[in-house]
Each structure stands twice: as structure tokens, then as C-alpha cells.
JSON list of C-alpha atoms in Angstrom, two decimals:
[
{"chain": "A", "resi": 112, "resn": "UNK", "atom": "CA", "xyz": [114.86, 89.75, 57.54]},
{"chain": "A", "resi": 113, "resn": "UNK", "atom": "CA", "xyz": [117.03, 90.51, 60.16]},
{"chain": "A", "resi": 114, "resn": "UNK", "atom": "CA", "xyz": [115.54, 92.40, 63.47]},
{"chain": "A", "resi": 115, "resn": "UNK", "atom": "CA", "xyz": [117.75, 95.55, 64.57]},
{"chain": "A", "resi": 116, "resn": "UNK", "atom": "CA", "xyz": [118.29, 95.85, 67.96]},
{"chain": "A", "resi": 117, "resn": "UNK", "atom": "CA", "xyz": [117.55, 99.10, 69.20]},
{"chain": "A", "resi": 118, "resn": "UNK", "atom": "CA", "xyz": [117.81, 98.03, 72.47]},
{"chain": "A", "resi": 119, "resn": "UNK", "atom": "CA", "xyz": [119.92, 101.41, 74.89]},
{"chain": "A", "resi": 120, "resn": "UNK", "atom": "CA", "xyz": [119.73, 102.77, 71.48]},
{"chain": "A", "resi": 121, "resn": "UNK", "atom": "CA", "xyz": [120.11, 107.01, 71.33]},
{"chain": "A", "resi": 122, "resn": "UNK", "atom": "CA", "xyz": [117.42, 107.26, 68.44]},
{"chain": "A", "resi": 123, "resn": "UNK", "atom": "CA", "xyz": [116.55, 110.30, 66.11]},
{"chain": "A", "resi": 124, "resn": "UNK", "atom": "CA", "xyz": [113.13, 111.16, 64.65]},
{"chain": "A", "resi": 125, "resn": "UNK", "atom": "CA", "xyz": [112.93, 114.11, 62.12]},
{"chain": "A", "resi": 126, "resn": "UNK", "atom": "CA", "xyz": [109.19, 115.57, 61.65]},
{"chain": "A", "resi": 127, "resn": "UNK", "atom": "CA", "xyz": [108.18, 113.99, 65.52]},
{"chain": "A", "resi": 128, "resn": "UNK", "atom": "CA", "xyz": [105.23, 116.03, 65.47]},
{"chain": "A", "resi": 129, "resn": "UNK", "atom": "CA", "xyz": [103.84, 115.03, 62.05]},
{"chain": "A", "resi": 130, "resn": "UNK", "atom": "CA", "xyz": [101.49, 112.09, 61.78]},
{"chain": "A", "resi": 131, "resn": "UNK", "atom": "CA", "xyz": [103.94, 109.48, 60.67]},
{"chain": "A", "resi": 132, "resn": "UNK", "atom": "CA", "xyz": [106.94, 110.94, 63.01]},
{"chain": "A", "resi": 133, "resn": "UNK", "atom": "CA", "xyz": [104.96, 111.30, 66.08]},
{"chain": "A", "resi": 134, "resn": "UNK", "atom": "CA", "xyz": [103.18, 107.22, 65.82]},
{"chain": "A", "resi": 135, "resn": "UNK", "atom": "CA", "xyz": [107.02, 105.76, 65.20]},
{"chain": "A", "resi": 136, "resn": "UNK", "atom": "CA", "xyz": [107.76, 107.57, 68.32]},
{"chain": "A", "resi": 137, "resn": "UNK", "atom": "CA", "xyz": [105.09, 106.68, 70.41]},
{"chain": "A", "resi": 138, "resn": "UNK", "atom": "CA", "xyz": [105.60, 103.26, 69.06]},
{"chain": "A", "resi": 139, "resn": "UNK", "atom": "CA", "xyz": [109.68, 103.26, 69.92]},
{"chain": "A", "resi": 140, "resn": "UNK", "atom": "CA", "xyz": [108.40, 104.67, 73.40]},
{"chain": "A", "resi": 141, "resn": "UNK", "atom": "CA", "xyz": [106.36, 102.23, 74.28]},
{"chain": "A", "resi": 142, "resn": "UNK", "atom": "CA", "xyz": [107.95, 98.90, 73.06]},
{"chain": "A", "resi": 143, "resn": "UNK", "atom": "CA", "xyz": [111.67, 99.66, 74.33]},
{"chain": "A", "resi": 144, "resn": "UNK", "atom": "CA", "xyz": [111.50, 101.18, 77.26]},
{"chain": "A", "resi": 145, "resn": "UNK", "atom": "CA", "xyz": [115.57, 101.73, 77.72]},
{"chain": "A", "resi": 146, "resn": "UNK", "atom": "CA", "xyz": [116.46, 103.96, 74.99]},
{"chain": "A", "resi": 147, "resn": "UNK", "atom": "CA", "xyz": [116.34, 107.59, 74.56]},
{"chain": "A", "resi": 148, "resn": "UNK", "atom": "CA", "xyz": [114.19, 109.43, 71.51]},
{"chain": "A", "resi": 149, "resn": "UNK", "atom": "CA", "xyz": [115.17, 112.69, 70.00]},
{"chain": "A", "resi": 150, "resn": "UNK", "atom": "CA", "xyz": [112.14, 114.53, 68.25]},
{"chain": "A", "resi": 151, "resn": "UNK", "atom": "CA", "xyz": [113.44, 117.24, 66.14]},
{"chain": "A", "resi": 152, "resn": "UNK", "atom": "CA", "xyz": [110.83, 119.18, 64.17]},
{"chain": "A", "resi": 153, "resn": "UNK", "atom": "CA", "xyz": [110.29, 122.84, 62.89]},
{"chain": "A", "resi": 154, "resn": "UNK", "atom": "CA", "xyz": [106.87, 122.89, 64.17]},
{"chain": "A", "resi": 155, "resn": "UNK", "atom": "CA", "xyz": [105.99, 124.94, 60.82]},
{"chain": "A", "resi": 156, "resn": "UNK", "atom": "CA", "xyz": [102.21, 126.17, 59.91]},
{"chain": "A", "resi": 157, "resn": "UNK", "atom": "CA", "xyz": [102.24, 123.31, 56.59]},
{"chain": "A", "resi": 158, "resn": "UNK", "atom": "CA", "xyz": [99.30, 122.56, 58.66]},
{"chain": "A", "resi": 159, "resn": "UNK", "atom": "CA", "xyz": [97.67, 123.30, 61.88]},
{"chain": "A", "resi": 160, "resn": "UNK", "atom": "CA", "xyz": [100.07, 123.91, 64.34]},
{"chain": "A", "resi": 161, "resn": "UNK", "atom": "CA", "xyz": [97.46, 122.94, 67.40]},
{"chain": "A", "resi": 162, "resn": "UNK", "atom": "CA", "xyz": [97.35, 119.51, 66.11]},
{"chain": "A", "resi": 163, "resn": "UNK", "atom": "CA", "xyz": [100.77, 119.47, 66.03]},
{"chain": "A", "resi": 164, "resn": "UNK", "atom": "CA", "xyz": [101.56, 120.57, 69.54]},
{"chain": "A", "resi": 165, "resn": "UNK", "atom": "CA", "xyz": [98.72, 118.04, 70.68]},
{"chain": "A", "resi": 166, "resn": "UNK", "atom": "CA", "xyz": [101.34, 115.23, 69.64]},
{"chain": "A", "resi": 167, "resn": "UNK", "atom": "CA", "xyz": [103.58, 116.84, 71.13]},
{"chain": "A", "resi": 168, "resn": "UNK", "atom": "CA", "xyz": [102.32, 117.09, 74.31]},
{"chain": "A", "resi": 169, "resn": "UNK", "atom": "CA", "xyz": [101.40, 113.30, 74.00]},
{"chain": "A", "resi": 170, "resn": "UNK", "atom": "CA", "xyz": [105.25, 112.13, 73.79]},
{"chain": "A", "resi": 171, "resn": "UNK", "atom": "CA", "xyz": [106.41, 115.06, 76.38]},
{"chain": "A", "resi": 172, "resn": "UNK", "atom": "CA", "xyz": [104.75, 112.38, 78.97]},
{"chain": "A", "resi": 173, "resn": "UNK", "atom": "CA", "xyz": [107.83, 109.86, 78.12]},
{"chain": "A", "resi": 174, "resn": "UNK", "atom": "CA", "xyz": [110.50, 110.21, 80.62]},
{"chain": "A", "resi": 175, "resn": "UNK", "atom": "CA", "xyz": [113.27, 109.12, 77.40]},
{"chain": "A", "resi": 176, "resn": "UNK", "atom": "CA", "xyz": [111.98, 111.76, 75.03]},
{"chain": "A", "resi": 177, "resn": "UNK", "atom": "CA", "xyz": [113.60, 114.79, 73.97]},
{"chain": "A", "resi": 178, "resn": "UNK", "atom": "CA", "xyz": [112.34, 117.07, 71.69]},
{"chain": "A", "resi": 179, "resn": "UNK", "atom": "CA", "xyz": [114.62, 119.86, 69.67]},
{"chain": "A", "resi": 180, "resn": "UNK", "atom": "CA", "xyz": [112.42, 123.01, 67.89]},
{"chain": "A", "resi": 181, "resn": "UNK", "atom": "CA", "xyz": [114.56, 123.39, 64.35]},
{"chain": "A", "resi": 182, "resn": "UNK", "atom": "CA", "xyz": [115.48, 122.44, 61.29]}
]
């Protein structure tokens, strides 16, 4: 299997503050350090919101992360 190179990469993650969404991005964070994440998530009440603004605050500490409220 081929590796992609992500490296100075502009890179998208839909559902960022989910469970899934927000490990890849901590993940992408902290093993390539030069490209920029985009977090876009609707930050809707499927479950408890708290939880999901905890994960959010955890990936607001990355310098390369942007996160978009929305669908």
C-alpha cells in the first residue's frame, strides 16, 4: 500500500467533535506538524453536547486547527 503524503497538506475533518473525528484529528495534529486541519461539525444534541465541546477544547490547543460550527 502506498503511504499518502499529507505533508503542508490543507486537510478537512467532518464530525471533528465526534469520537472518531476528533482522535483522526488529534492524531493528524500530532504526527505532521506542518499542515493545517479544518474541523467542521454541527455540534448537534445526537448526544451530549459537553462531551462534545470537551474535544473541542482539546484540539483548540493546536496552533494549525480550525474549527467551522455548520453543516
Amino acid at each position: 500500500m502506498e503511504k499518502i503524503n499529507l505533508s503542508g497538506k490543507t486537510i478537512l475533518v467532518t464530525g471533528s467533535s465526534g469520537f472518531i473525528g476528533s482522535n483522526l484529528c488529534k492524531r493528524l495534529l500530532k504526527e505532521l506538524k506542518d499542515i493545517t486541519l479544518i474541523g467542521l461539525d454541527n455540534m448537534n444534541d445526537y448526544y451530549d453536547v459537553k462531551l462534545k465541546e470537551y474535544r473541542l477544547s482539546e484540539l483548540e490547543g493546536y496552533d494549525n486547527f480550525v474549527f467551522i460550527k455548520g453543516n
